[in-house]
PDB file of C-alpha atoms and ligand atoms in Angstrom:
ATOM      1  CA  MET A   1      -3.290 -33.183   1.764  1.00  0.00           C
ATOM      2  CA  THR A   2      -3.496 -29.428   1.462  1.00  0.00           C
ATOM      3  CA  ASP A   3      -0.586 -28.351  -0.675  1.00  0.00           C
ATOM      4  CA  LEU A   4       0.972 -24.866  -0.510  1.00  0.00           C
ATOM      5  CA  GLN A   5       3.361 -25.470  -3.429  1.00  0.00           C
ATOM      6  CA  THR A   6       3.759 -22.686  -5.942  1.00  0.00           C
ATOM      7  CA  SER A   7       6.040 -21.478  -8.720  1.00  0.00           C
ATOM      8  CA  ILE A   8       7.330 -18.378 -10.471  1.00  0.00           C
ATOM      9  CA  GLY A   9       8.261 -19.261 -14.036  1.00  0.00           C
ATOM     10  CA  ASP A  10      10.420 -22.400 -13.785  1.00  0.00           C
ATOM     11  CA  PHE A  11      11.185 -21.864 -10.095  1.00  0.00           C
ATOM     12  CA  GLN A  12       9.236 -24.134  -7.774  1.00  0.00           C
ATOM     13  CA  PHE A  13       8.650 -23.498  -4.093  1.00  0.00           C
ATOM     14  CA  ASP A  14       7.233 -25.864  -1.448  1.00  0.00           C
ATOM     15  CA  ASN A  15       5.477 -23.067   0.402  1.00  0.00           C
ATOM     16  CA  VAL A  16       3.766 -19.877  -0.756  1.00  0.00           C
ATOM     17  CA  PHE A  17       5.099 -17.698   2.091  1.00  0.00           C
ATOM     18  CA  MET A  18       8.351 -15.750   2.259  1.00  0.00           C
ATOM     19  CA  ASN A  19       9.682 -12.646   3.973  1.00  0.00           C
ATOM     20  CA  ALA A  20       9.234  -9.164   2.553  1.00  0.00           C
ATOM     21  CA  SER A  21      12.598  -7.601   1.826  1.00  0.00           C
ATOM     22  CA  GLY A  22      13.928  -5.551   4.710  1.00  0.00           C
ATOM     23  CA  VAL A  23      12.459  -7.750   7.394  1.00  0.00           C
ATOM     24  CA  ARG A  24      14.821 -10.118   9.231  1.00  0.00           C
ATOM     25  CA  CYS A  25      17.078 -10.513   6.201  1.00  0.00           C
ATOM     26  CA  TYR A  26      19.967  -8.172   7.000  1.00  0.00           C
ATOM     27  CA  THR A  27      22.631 -10.566   8.290  1.00  0.00           C
ATOM     28  CA  GLU A  28      23.733 -14.103   7.432  1.00  0.00           C
ATOM     29  CA  GLU A  29      22.226 -15.141  10.763  1.00  0.00           C
ATOM     30  CA  ASP A  30      18.849 -13.620   9.810  1.00  0.00           C
ATOM     31  CA  LEU A  31      18.981 -15.302   6.410  1.00  0.00           C
ATOM     32  CA  ASP A  32      19.918 -18.690   7.886  1.00  0.00           C
ATOM     33  CA  ALA A  33      16.890 -18.444  10.197  1.00  0.00           C
ATOM     34  CA  LEU A  34      14.622 -17.757   7.218  1.00  0.00           C
ATOM     35  CA  ALA A  35      16.190 -20.678   5.339  1.00  0.00           C
ATOM     36  CA  GLN A  36      15.406 -22.962   8.279  1.00  0.00           C
ATOM     37  CA  SER A  37      11.836 -21.704   8.694  1.00  0.00           C
ATOM     38  CA  ASP A  38       8.741 -22.983   6.906  1.00  0.00           C
ATOM     39  CA  ALA A  39       8.986 -20.155   4.348  1.00  0.00           C
ATOM     40  CA  GLY A  40       9.165 -21.460   0.772  1.00  0.00           C
ATOM     41  CA  THR A  41      11.982 -19.069  -0.111  1.00  0.00           C
ATOM     42  CA  PHE A  42      13.370 -15.734   1.062  1.00  0.00           C
ATOM     43  CA  VAL A  43      14.694 -12.406  -0.170  1.00  0.00           C
ATOM     44  CA  THR A  44      17.746 -10.516   1.032  1.00  0.00           C
ATOM     45  CA  LYS A  45      17.712  -6.927   2.355  1.00  0.00           C
ATOM     46  CA  SER A  46      17.652  -4.449  -0.530  1.00  0.00           C
ATOM     47  CA  ALA A  47      21.276  -3.831  -1.391  1.00  0.00           C
ATOM     48  CA  THR A  48      23.259  -0.862  -2.575  1.00  0.00           C
ATOM     49  CA  GLN A  49      26.746  -1.288  -4.007  1.00  0.00           C
ATOM     50  CA  ALA A  50      28.426  -0.137  -0.817  1.00  0.00           C
ATOM     51  CA  LYS A  51      27.436  -0.915   2.757  1.00  0.00           C
ATOM     52  CA  ARG A  52      25.146   1.739   4.326  1.00  0.00           C
ATOM     53  CA  LEU A  53      24.324   2.425   7.951  1.00  0.00           C
ATOM     54  CA  GLY A  54      20.925   3.963   7.148  1.00  0.00           C
ATOM     55  CA  ASN A  55      18.976   6.614   9.048  1.00  0.00           C
ATOM     56  CA  PRO A  56      19.285   7.515  12.749  1.00  0.00           C
ATOM     57  CA  SER A  57      17.161   5.609  15.305  1.00  0.00           C
ATOM     58  CA  PRO A  58      14.428   5.282  16.357  1.00  0.00           C
ATOM     59  CA  ARG A  59      13.616   4.339  12.772  1.00  0.00           C
ATOM     60  CA  TYR A  60      10.981   1.587  13.234  1.00  0.00           C
ATOM     61  CA  ALA A  61       7.938   1.689  15.494  1.00  0.00           C
ATOM     62  CA  ARG A  62       5.107  -0.710  16.113  1.00  0.00           C
ATOM     63  CA  LEU A  63       1.631   0.771  15.620  1.00  0.00           C
ATOM     64  CA  GLU A  64      -1.805  -0.430  16.667  1.00  0.00           C
ATOM     65  CA  LEU A  65      -2.455  -1.981  13.247  1.00  0.00           C
ATOM     66  CA  GLY A  66       1.031  -2.321  11.795  1.00  0.00           C
ATOM     67  CA  SER A  67       4.277  -0.416  11.704  1.00  0.00           C
ATOM     68  CA  ILE A  68       6.055   2.728  10.535  1.00  0.00           C
ATOM     69  CA  ASN A  69       9.661   2.677   9.357  1.00  0.00           C
ATOM     70  CA  SER A  70      12.280   4.889   7.856  1.00  0.00           C
ATOM     71  CA  MET A  71      15.317   2.633   7.922  1.00  0.00           C
ATOM     72  CA  GLY A  72      17.111   4.473   5.107  1.00  0.00           C
ATOM     73  CA  LEU A  73      18.449   1.438   3.313  1.00  0.00           C
ATOM     74  CA  PRO A  74      20.916   0.121   5.877  1.00  0.00           C
ATOM     75  CA  ASN A  75      22.560  -2.907   4.283  1.00  0.00           C
ATOM     76  CA  GLU A  76      25.861  -4.755   4.078  1.00  0.00           C
ATOM     77  CA  GLY A  77      26.394  -4.026   0.374  1.00  0.00           C
ATOM     78  CA  LEU A  78      25.623  -6.160  -2.663  1.00  0.00           C
ATOM     79  CA  ASP A  79      28.730  -8.373  -2.417  1.00  0.00           C
ATOM     80  CA  TYR A  80      27.718  -9.560   1.047  1.00  0.00           C
ATOM     81  CA  TYR A  81      24.268 -10.735  -0.113  1.00  0.00           C
ATOM     82  CA  LEU A  82      25.542 -12.083  -3.422  1.00  0.00           C
ATOM     83  CA  ASN A  83      28.226 -14.113  -1.642  1.00  0.00           C
ATOM     84  CA  TYR A  84      25.618 -15.430   0.785  1.00  0.00           C
ATOM     85  CA  ALA A  85      23.375 -16.418  -2.137  1.00  0.00           C
ATOM     86  CA  LEU A  86      26.229 -18.207  -3.926  1.00  0.00           C
ATOM     87  CA  LYS A  87      27.078 -20.182  -0.786  1.00  0.00           C
ATOM     88  CA  PHE A  88      23.381 -20.927  -0.213  1.00  0.00           C
ATOM     89  CA  GLN A  89      22.786 -22.272  -3.714  1.00  0.00           C
ATOM     90  CA  GLU A  90      25.850 -24.512  -3.445  1.00  0.00           C
ATOM     91  CA  LYS A  91      24.557 -25.986  -0.166  1.00  0.00           C
ATOM     92  CA  HIS A  92      20.906 -26.227  -1.258  1.00  0.00           C
ATOM     93  CA  PRO A  93      20.647 -27.358  -4.864  1.00  0.00           C
ATOM     94  CA  GLY A  94      17.063 -27.128  -6.124  1.00  0.00           C
ATOM     95  CA  GLN A  95      16.198 -24.244  -3.785  1.00  0.00           C
ATOM     96  CA  TRP A  96      15.937 -20.717  -5.126  1.00  0.00           C
ATOM     97  CA  ILE A  97      16.202 -17.394  -3.377  1.00  0.00           C
ATOM     98  CA  PHE A  98      15.695 -13.746  -4.288  1.00  0.00           C
ATOM     99  CA  LEU A  99      18.316 -11.005  -4.245  1.00  0.00           C
ATOM    100  CA  SER A 100      16.871  -7.526  -3.736  1.00  0.00           C
ATOM    101  CA  VAL A 101      18.652  -4.596  -5.339  1.00  0.00           C
ATOM    102  CA  ALA A 102      17.908  -0.914  -4.640  1.00  0.00           C
ATOM    103  CA  GLY A 103      20.412   1.433  -6.232  1.00  0.00           C
ATOM    104  CA  LEU A 104      20.088   5.126  -5.420  1.00  0.00           C
ATOM    105  CA  THR A 105      20.710   6.053  -9.056  1.00  0.00           C
ATOM    106  CA  MET A 106      20.094   4.407 -12.419  1.00  0.00           C
ATOM    107  CA  GLU A 107      23.857   3.929 -12.798  1.00  0.00           C
ATOM    108  CA  GLU A 108      24.102   2.154  -9.459  1.00  0.00           C
ATOM    109  CA  ASN A 109      21.209  -0.160 -10.363  1.00  0.00           C
ATOM    110  CA  LEU A 110      22.790  -1.013 -13.689  1.00  0.00           C
ATOM    111  CA  ALA A 111      26.221  -1.572 -12.134  1.00  0.00           C
ATOM    112  CA  MET A 112      24.736  -3.988  -9.585  1.00  0.00           C
ATOM    113  CA  ALA A 113      22.798  -5.745 -12.346  1.00  0.00           C
ATOM    114  CA  HIS A 114      26.063  -6.216 -14.266  1.00  0.00           C
ATOM    115  CA  THR A 115      27.708  -7.722 -11.175  1.00  0.00           C
ATOM    116  CA  ILE A 116      24.825 -10.178 -10.742  1.00  0.00           C
ATOM    117  CA  GLU A 117      24.668 -10.977 -14.457  1.00  0.00           C
ATOM    118  CA  GLU A 118      28.370 -11.854 -14.461  1.00  0.00           C
ATOM    119  CA  SER A 119      28.099 -13.951 -11.288  1.00  0.00           C
ATOM    120  CA  ASP A 120      26.960 -17.560 -10.902  1.00  0.00           C
ATOM    121  CA  PHE A 121      23.780 -16.497  -9.085  1.00  0.00           C
ATOM    122  CA  ASN A 122      20.974 -18.785 -10.244  1.00  0.00           C
ATOM    123  CA  GLY A 123      17.954 -17.396  -8.348  1.00  0.00           C
ATOM    124  CA  LEU A 124      15.678 -14.421  -8.974  1.00  0.00           C
ATOM    125  CA  VAL A 125      16.454 -10.720  -8.726  1.00  0.00           C
ATOM    126  CA  GLU A 126      13.988  -8.210  -7.322  1.00  0.00           C
ATOM    127  CA  PHE A 127      14.697  -4.675  -8.511  1.00  0.00           C
ATOM    128  CA  ASN A 128      13.235  -2.471  -5.805  1.00  0.00           C
ATOM    129  CA  LEU A 129      11.731   0.611  -7.422  1.00  0.00           C
ATOM    130  CA  SER A 130       9.950   1.677  -4.259  1.00  0.00           C
ATOM    131  CA  CYS A 131      12.208   2.603  -1.346  1.00  0.00           C
ATOM    132  CA  PRO A 132      10.463   5.620   0.239  1.00  0.00           C
ATOM    133  CA  ASN A 133      12.986   6.435   2.943  1.00  0.00           C
ATOM    134  CA  VAL A 134      16.157   7.935   1.503  1.00  0.00           C
ATOM    135  CA  PRO A 135      16.025  11.741   1.894  1.00  0.00           C
ATOM    136  CA  GLY A 136      16.234  13.477  -1.489  1.00  0.00           C
ATOM    137  CA  LYS A 137      15.711  10.281  -3.540  1.00  0.00           C
ATOM    138  CA  PRO A 138      12.189   9.970  -4.969  1.00  0.00           C
ATOM    139  CA  GLN A 139      10.804   6.512  -5.617  1.00  0.00           C
ATOM    140  CA  THR A 140      11.468   5.374  -9.189  1.00  0.00           C
ATOM    141  CA  GLY A 141       8.130   3.555  -9.219  1.00  0.00           C
ATOM    142  CA  TYR A 142       6.207   6.836  -9.079  1.00  0.00           C
ATOM    143  CA  ASP A 143       8.097   8.174 -12.115  1.00  0.00           C
ATOM    144  CA  PHE A 144       6.848   6.235 -15.144  1.00  0.00           C
ATOM    145  CA  ASP A 145       9.411   7.647 -17.567  1.00  0.00           C
ATOM    146  CA  ARG A 146      12.326   6.782 -15.281  1.00  0.00           C
ATOM    147  CA  THR A 147      10.928   3.301 -14.711  1.00  0.00           C
ATOM    148  CA  LYS A 148      10.757   2.709 -18.457  1.00  0.00           C
ATOM    149  CA  GLU A 149      14.262   4.097 -18.959  1.00  0.00           C
ATOM    150  CA  LEU A 150      15.707   1.906 -16.211  1.00  0.00           C
ATOM    151  CA  LEU A 151      14.053  -1.259 -17.537  1.00  0.00           C
ATOM    152  CA  THR A 152      15.063  -0.407 -21.104  1.00  0.00           C
ATOM    153  CA  ASN A 153      18.707  -0.038 -20.065  1.00  0.00           C
ATOM    154  CA  LEU A 154      18.578  -3.079 -17.800  1.00  0.00           C
ATOM    155  CA  PHE A 155      17.231  -5.475 -20.394  1.00  0.00           C
ATOM    156  CA  THR A 156      19.827  -4.529 -22.988  1.00  0.00           C
ATOM    157  CA  PHE A 157      22.143  -6.911 -21.084  1.00  0.00           C
ATOM    158  CA  PHE A 158      20.358  -8.542 -18.146  1.00  0.00           C
ATOM    159  CA  THR A 159      19.251 -12.118 -18.853  1.00  0.00           C
ATOM    160  CA  LYS A 160      18.618 -13.569 -15.386  1.00  0.00           C
ATOM    161  CA  PRO A 161      15.089 -14.025 -14.021  1.00  0.00           C
ATOM    162  CA  ALA A 162      13.980 -10.681 -12.642  1.00  0.00           C
ATOM    163  CA  GLY A 163      11.058  -8.720 -11.307  1.00  0.00           C
ATOM    164  CA  VAL A 164      10.230  -5.364  -9.786  1.00  0.00           C
ATOM    165  CA  LYS A 165       8.971  -4.323  -6.366  1.00  0.00           C
ATOM    166  CA  LEU A 166       6.456  -1.531  -6.740  1.00  0.00           C
ATOM    167  CA  PRO A 167       4.964   1.089  -4.464  1.00  0.00           C
ATOM    168  CA  PRO A 168       1.192   1.174  -4.016  1.00  0.00           C
ATOM    169  CA  TYR A 169      -0.766   3.071  -6.660  1.00  0.00           C
ATOM    170  CA  PHE A 170      -4.067   4.747  -5.927  1.00  0.00           C
ATOM    171  CA  ASP A 171      -5.500   5.667  -9.302  1.00  0.00           C
ATOM    172  CA  LEU A 172      -6.641   3.279 -12.010  1.00  0.00           C
ATOM    173  CA  ALA A 173      -4.830   5.363 -14.640  1.00  0.00           C
ATOM    174  CA  GLN A 174      -1.571   4.599 -12.809  1.00  0.00           C
ATOM    175  CA  PHE A 175      -2.223   0.857 -13.039  1.00  0.00           C
ATOM    176  CA  ASP A 176      -2.896   1.237 -16.768  1.00  0.00           C
ATOM    177  CA  GLN A 177       0.273   3.257 -17.367  1.00  0.00           C
ATOM    178  CA  MET A 178       2.579   1.120 -15.251  1.00  0.00           C
ATOM    179  CA  ALA A 179       1.234  -2.176 -16.634  1.00  0.00           C
ATOM    180  CA  ALA A 180       1.677  -0.896 -20.202  1.00  0.00           C
ATOM    181  CA  ILE A 181       5.352  -0.229 -19.406  1.00  0.00           C
ATOM    182  CA  LEU A 182       5.989  -3.483 -17.527  1.00  0.00           C
ATOM    183  CA  ASN A 183       4.408  -5.537 -20.325  1.00  0.00           C
ATOM    184  CA  GLN A 184       7.203  -4.398 -22.666  1.00  0.00           C
ATOM    185  CA  PHE A 185       9.878  -6.244 -20.680  1.00  0.00           C
ATOM    186  CA  PRO A 186      10.791  -9.889 -19.979  1.00  0.00           C
ATOM    187  CA  LEU A 187       9.854  -9.714 -16.296  1.00  0.00           C
ATOM    188  CA  GLN A 188       9.135 -12.913 -14.376  1.00  0.00           C
ATOM    189  CA  PHE A 189       7.251 -11.175 -11.597  1.00  0.00           C
ATOM    190  CA  VAL A 190       5.865  -7.965 -10.180  1.00  0.00           C
ATOM    191  CA  ASN A 191       5.775  -7.583  -6.404  1.00  0.00           C
ATOM    192  CA  SER A 192       3.038  -5.317  -5.011  1.00  0.00           C
ATOM    193  CA  ILE A 193       3.141  -3.512  -2.628  1.00  0.00           C
ATOM    194  CA  ASN A 194       5.944  -1.813  -0.765  1.00  0.00           C
ATOM    195  CA  SER A 195       4.919   0.186   2.287  1.00  0.00           C
ATOM    196  CA  LEU A 196       2.410   3.034   2.070  1.00  0.00           C
ATOM    197  CA  GLY A 197       5.033   5.746   1.786  1.00  0.00           C
ATOM    198  CA  ASN A 198       5.455   8.722   4.046  1.00  0.00           C
ATOM    199  CA  GLY A 199       2.875   8.325   6.742  1.00  0.00           C
ATOM    200  CA  LEU A 200       3.252  10.074  10.098  1.00  0.00           C
ATOM    201  CA  MET A 201       2.366   8.867  13.586  1.00  0.00           C
ATOM    202  CA  ILE A 202       2.579  10.817  16.840  1.00  0.00           C
ATOM    203  CA  ASP A 203       3.177   9.716  20.430  1.00  0.00           C
ATOM    204  CA  PRO A 204       0.219  11.209  22.395  1.00  0.00           C
ATOM    205  CA  GLU A 205       2.228  11.329  25.649  1.00  0.00           C
ATOM    206  CA  THR A 206       4.954  13.534  24.231  1.00  0.00           C
ATOM    207  CA  ASP A 207       3.374  15.084  21.106  1.00  0.00           C
ATOM    208  CA  THR A 208       6.463  13.808  19.277  1.00  0.00           C
ATOM    209  CA  ALA A 209       6.734  11.976  15.965  1.00  0.00           C
ATOM    210  CA  LEU A 210       7.225   8.259  16.662  1.00  0.00           C
ATOM    211  CA  ILE A 211      10.342   7.880  14.518  1.00  0.00           C
ATOM    212  CA  LYS A 212      13.306  10.224  14.109  1.00  0.00           C
ATOM    213  CA  PRO A 213      14.252  10.336  10.401  1.00  0.00           C
ATOM    214  CA  LYS A 214      12.576  12.727   7.959  1.00  0.00           C
ATOM    215  CA  GLY A 215      10.674  14.602  10.663  1.00  0.00           C
ATOM    216  CA  GLY A 216       8.804  11.404  11.511  1.00  0.00           C
ATOM    217  CA  PHE A 217       7.655  10.458   7.997  1.00  0.00           C
ATOM    218  CA  GLY A 218       7.935   6.752   7.207  1.00  0.00           C
ATOM    219  CA  GLY A 219       6.527   3.797   5.314  1.00  0.00           C
ATOM    220  CA  ILE A 220       3.390   2.224   6.800  1.00  0.00           C
ATOM    221  CA  GLY A 221       3.004  -1.547   6.817  1.00  0.00           C
ATOM    222  CA  GLY A 222       0.826  -4.172   8.442  1.00  0.00           C
ATOM    223  CA  ALA A 223      -2.971  -4.327   8.516  1.00  0.00           C
ATOM    224  CA  TYR A 224      -3.234  -0.704   7.298  1.00  0.00           C
ATOM    225  CA  ALA A 225      -1.838  -1.893   3.946  1.00  0.00           C
ATOM    226  CA  LYS A 226      -4.176  -4.823   3.281  1.00  0.00           C
ATOM    227  CA  PRO A 227      -6.862  -3.213   1.054  1.00  0.00           C
ATOM    228  CA  PHE A 228      -4.204  -1.447  -1.001  1.00  0.00           C
ATOM    229  CA  ALA A 229      -2.134  -4.611  -1.399  1.00  0.00           C
ATOM    230  CA  LEU A 230      -5.211  -6.510  -2.546  1.00  0.00           C
ATOM    231  CA  ALA A 231      -6.188  -3.784  -5.000  1.00  0.00           C
ATOM    232  CA  ASN A 232      -2.682  -3.506  -6.443  1.00  0.00           C
ATOM    233  CA  VAL A 233      -2.301  -7.263  -6.896  1.00  0.00           C
ATOM    234  CA  ARG A 234      -5.747  -7.508  -8.444  1.00  0.00           C
ATOM    235  CA  ALA A 235      -5.254  -4.499 -10.726  1.00  0.00           C
ATOM    236  CA  PHE A 236      -1.921  -5.775 -12.029  1.00  0.00           C
ATOM    237  CA  SER A 237      -3.172  -9.335 -12.443  1.00  0.00           C
ATOM    238  CA  GLN A 238      -5.907  -7.919 -14.703  1.00  0.00           C
ATOM    239  CA  ARG A 239      -3.449  -5.871 -16.761  1.00  0.00           C
ATOM    240  CA  LEU A 240      -0.140  -7.745 -16.963  1.00  0.00           C
ATOM    241  CA  ASP A 241       0.812 -10.323 -19.537  1.00  0.00           C
ATOM    242  CA  PRO A 242       0.038 -13.689 -17.887  1.00  0.00           C
ATOM    243  CA  LYS A 243       3.731 -14.571 -18.167  1.00  0.00           C
ATOM    244  CA  ILE A 244       4.409 -11.908 -15.500  1.00  0.00           C
ATOM    245  CA  GLN A 245       3.399 -13.394 -12.155  1.00  0.00           C
ATOM    246  CA  LEU A 246       2.366 -11.510  -9.047  1.00  0.00           C
ATOM    247  CA  ILE A 247       3.940 -11.561  -5.616  1.00  0.00           C
ATOM    248  CA  GLY A 248       1.469 -10.229  -3.054  1.00  0.00           C
ATOM    249  CA  THR A 249       2.849  -8.220  -0.164  1.00  0.00           C
ATOM    250  CA  GLY A 250       1.018  -6.171   2.427  1.00  0.00           C
ATOM    251  CA  GLY A 251      -1.321  -6.613   5.344  1.00  0.00           C
ATOM    252  CA  VAL A 252      -0.910 -10.296   6.089  1.00  0.00           C
ATOM    253  CA  THR A 253      -1.690 -10.993   9.739  1.00  0.00           C
ATOM    254  CA  ASN A 254      -3.384 -14.384   9.333  1.00  0.00           C
ATOM    255  CA  GLY A 255      -3.981 -17.181   6.861  1.00  0.00           C
ATOM    256  CA  ARG A 256      -7.136 -15.594   5.469  1.00  0.00           C
ATOM    257  CA  ASP A 257      -5.189 -12.464   4.505  1.00  0.00           C
ATOM    258  CA  ALA A 258      -2.850 -14.652   2.454  1.00  0.00           C
ATOM    259  CA  TYR A 259      -5.827 -16.486   0.928  1.00  0.00           C
ATOM    260  CA  ASP A 260      -7.229 -13.104  -0.154  1.00  0.00           C
ATOM    261  CA  LEU A 261      -3.961 -12.068  -1.836  1.00  0.00           C
ATOM    262  CA  ILE A 262      -3.934 -15.387  -3.705  1.00  0.00           C
ATOM    263  CA  LEU A 263      -7.586 -14.894  -4.738  1.00  0.00           C
ATOM    264  CA  ALA A 264      -6.497 -11.511  -6.094  1.00  0.00           C
ATOM    265  CA  GLY A 265      -3.820 -13.272  -8.157  1.00  0.00           C
ATOM    266  CA  ALA A 266      -0.660 -13.673  -6.055  1.00  0.00           C
ATOM    267  CA  SER A 267       1.643 -16.661  -6.675  1.00  0.00           C
ATOM    268  CA  LEU A 268       3.815 -15.949  -3.632  1.00  0.00           C
ATOM    269  CA  VAL A 269       2.889 -14.074  -0.458  1.00  0.00           C
ATOM    270  CA  GLN A 270       5.404 -11.945   1.421  1.00  0.00           C
ATOM    271  CA  VAL A 271       5.201 -11.110   5.099  1.00  0.00           C
ATOM    272  CA  GLY A 272       6.730  -7.916   6.475  1.00  0.00           C
ATOM    273  CA  THR A 273       5.504  -6.302   9.696  1.00  0.00           C
ATOM    274  CA  LEU A 274       4.114  -9.553  11.120  1.00  0.00           C
ATOM    275  CA  LEU A 275       7.446 -11.319  10.566  1.00  0.00           C
ATOM    276  CA  GLN A 276       9.258  -8.423  12.231  1.00  0.00           C
ATOM    277  CA  GLU A 277       6.990  -8.729  15.264  1.00  0.00           C
ATOM    278  CA  GLU A 278       6.682 -12.538  15.537  1.00  0.00           C
ATOM    279  CA  GLY A 279       9.845 -13.967  13.995  1.00  0.00           C
ATOM    280  CA  PRO A 280      10.250 -16.799  11.468  1.00  0.00           C
ATOM    281  CA  ALA A 281       7.942 -19.181  13.391  1.00  0.00           C
ATOM    282  CA  VAL A 282       5.128 -17.060  11.934  1.00  0.00           C
ATOM    283  CA  PHE A 283       5.427 -19.016   8.684  1.00  0.00           C
ATOM    284  CA  THR A 284       4.357 -22.196  10.485  1.00  0.00           C
ATOM    285  CA  ARG A 285       1.246 -20.510  11.889  1.00  0.00           C
ATOM    286  CA  LEU A 286       0.332 -18.796   8.604  1.00  0.00           C
ATOM    287  CA  SER A 287       0.738 -22.052   6.677  1.00  0.00           C
ATOM    288  CA  ARG A 288      -1.547 -23.872   9.087  1.00  0.00           C
ATOM    289  CA  GLU A 289      -4.143 -21.088   8.940  1.00  0.00           C
ATOM    290  CA  LEU A 290      -4.082 -20.901   5.143  1.00  0.00           C
ATOM    291  CA  GLN A 291      -4.457 -24.686   4.909  1.00  0.00           C
ATOM    292  CA  ALA A 292      -7.434 -24.507   7.292  1.00  0.00           C
ATOM    293  CA  VAL A 293      -9.178 -21.913   5.100  1.00  0.00           C
ATOM    294  CA  MET A 294      -8.511 -24.036   2.010  1.00  0.00           C
ATOM    295  CA  GLN A 295      -9.926 -27.121   3.726  1.00  0.00           C
ATOM    296  CA  THR A 296     -13.187 -25.369   4.609  1.00  0.00           C
ATOM    297  CA  LYS A 297     -13.499 -24.432   0.925  1.00  0.00           C
ATOM    298  CA  GLY A 298     -12.657 -27.939  -0.280  1.00  0.00           C
ATOM    299  CA  TYR A 299      -9.437 -26.846  -1.994  1.00  0.00           C
ATOM    300  CA  THR A 300      -6.216 -28.896  -2.062  1.00  0.00           C
ATOM    301  CA  ASN A 301      -3.980 -26.668  -4.205  1.00  0.00           C
ATOM    302  CA  LEU A 302      -3.407 -22.947  -4.609  1.00  0.00           C
ATOM    303  CA  SER A 303      -4.349 -23.270  -8.276  1.00  0.00           C
ATOM    304  CA  ASP A 304      -7.906 -24.183  -7.128  1.00  0.00           C
ATOM    305  CA  PHE A 305      -8.526 -20.542  -6.203  1.00  0.00           C
ATOM    306  CA  LYS A 306      -5.616 -18.384  -7.367  1.00  0.00           C
ATOM    307  CA  GLY A 307      -6.970 -15.332  -9.214  1.00  0.00           C
ATOM    308  CA  GLN A 308     -10.552 -16.547  -8.721  1.00  0.00           C
ATOM    309  CA  LEU A 309     -11.848 -13.434  -6.950  1.00  0.00           C
ATOM    310  CA  LYS A 310     -15.550 -12.955  -7.573  1.00  0.00           C
ATOM    311  CA  THR A 311     -17.075  -9.505  -8.055  1.00  0.00           C
ATOM    312  CA  GLN A 312     -20.702  -8.443  -7.895  1.00  0.00           C
TER     313      GLN A 312
HETATM  314  C1  DHB B   1      13.859   0.707   2.964  1.00  0.00           C
HETATM  315  C2  DHB B   1      12.491   0.724   3.022  1.00  0.00           C
HETATM  316  C3  DHB B   1      11.776   0.225   1.951  1.00  0.00           C
HETATM  317  O1  DHB B   1      10.414   0.211   1.958  1.00  0.00           O
HETATM  318  C4  DHB B   1      12.445  -0.280   0.862  1.00  0.00           C
HETATM  319  O2  DHB B   1      11.749  -0.761  -0.157  1.00  0.00           O
HETATM  320  C5  DHB B   1      13.825  -0.306   0.828  1.00  0.00           C
HETATM  321  C6  DHB B   1      14.534   0.187   1.886  1.00  0.00           C
HETATM  322  C7  DHB B   1      14.626   1.244   4.091  1.00  0.00           C
HETATM  323  O3  DHB B   1      14.202   2.258   4.668  1.00  0.00           O
HETATM  324  O4  DHB B   1      15.696   0.703   4.406  1.00  0.00           O
END
């Protein structure tokens, strides 16, 4: 038997794959489909306190090797996802899901954290510090002082299992600085990476930017992201306290891509663009492909190779 079981802290999951937040997790119907898929768990669309409609369309486009998006944080509001999660946990004892939270200000993040803290939610919370698509709102994850301030304020009262979703970093000094901050807090996980922010793609027929918001600038996902996802997971796994586990996100199009993220140190693997394009059945294919790679290597468990990347 080739086992894809994994865990984050005390939370156990039967399968290492899940969706990346934002992808097919907007409505109860989307979330039910993820729950019924082979994914080991799932995360809800990043929530703000109030419902948002997001940016004008077209705001997602498929690219040759991935996707570009500038959704602008459309979501049903925290209460919608929190209520879904509470109903889910009642119906599925022993299964754990992730709530994603993306306030546009520190105050909004803290207010949502208070709501979750005071609720009966018993899963994990992903604080998204890396939404690139709201005009006029820089990503918290690129501002080290603000990140530290937010986490300092958060952990004065927040006691539920939590992690952060980070943008990609491109300089080793950034990994050092961010890891030094994250290591000061009781985080269960760090999720790397969000999309490669603010790319631009042009339709050659019309000389027009492919998406409408922000003059065509948007987050790039899919195969374009793979080397950066691997590097970010690897860099953080080398720098974070071992109690802080890694979720690897970015560039998964087949089972070998997931295997690589796990080699780099990931305990869970999220799927974004590919899930958008193929739907929740993709988890069945990816699981089969990952198991096939493991079998050729003689491995039966993820722990046989997790974090075991070799270098020359
Ligand atoms: C959106 C995109 C992101 O990459 C993210 O982390 C949160 C929200 C969006 O555009 O909706």
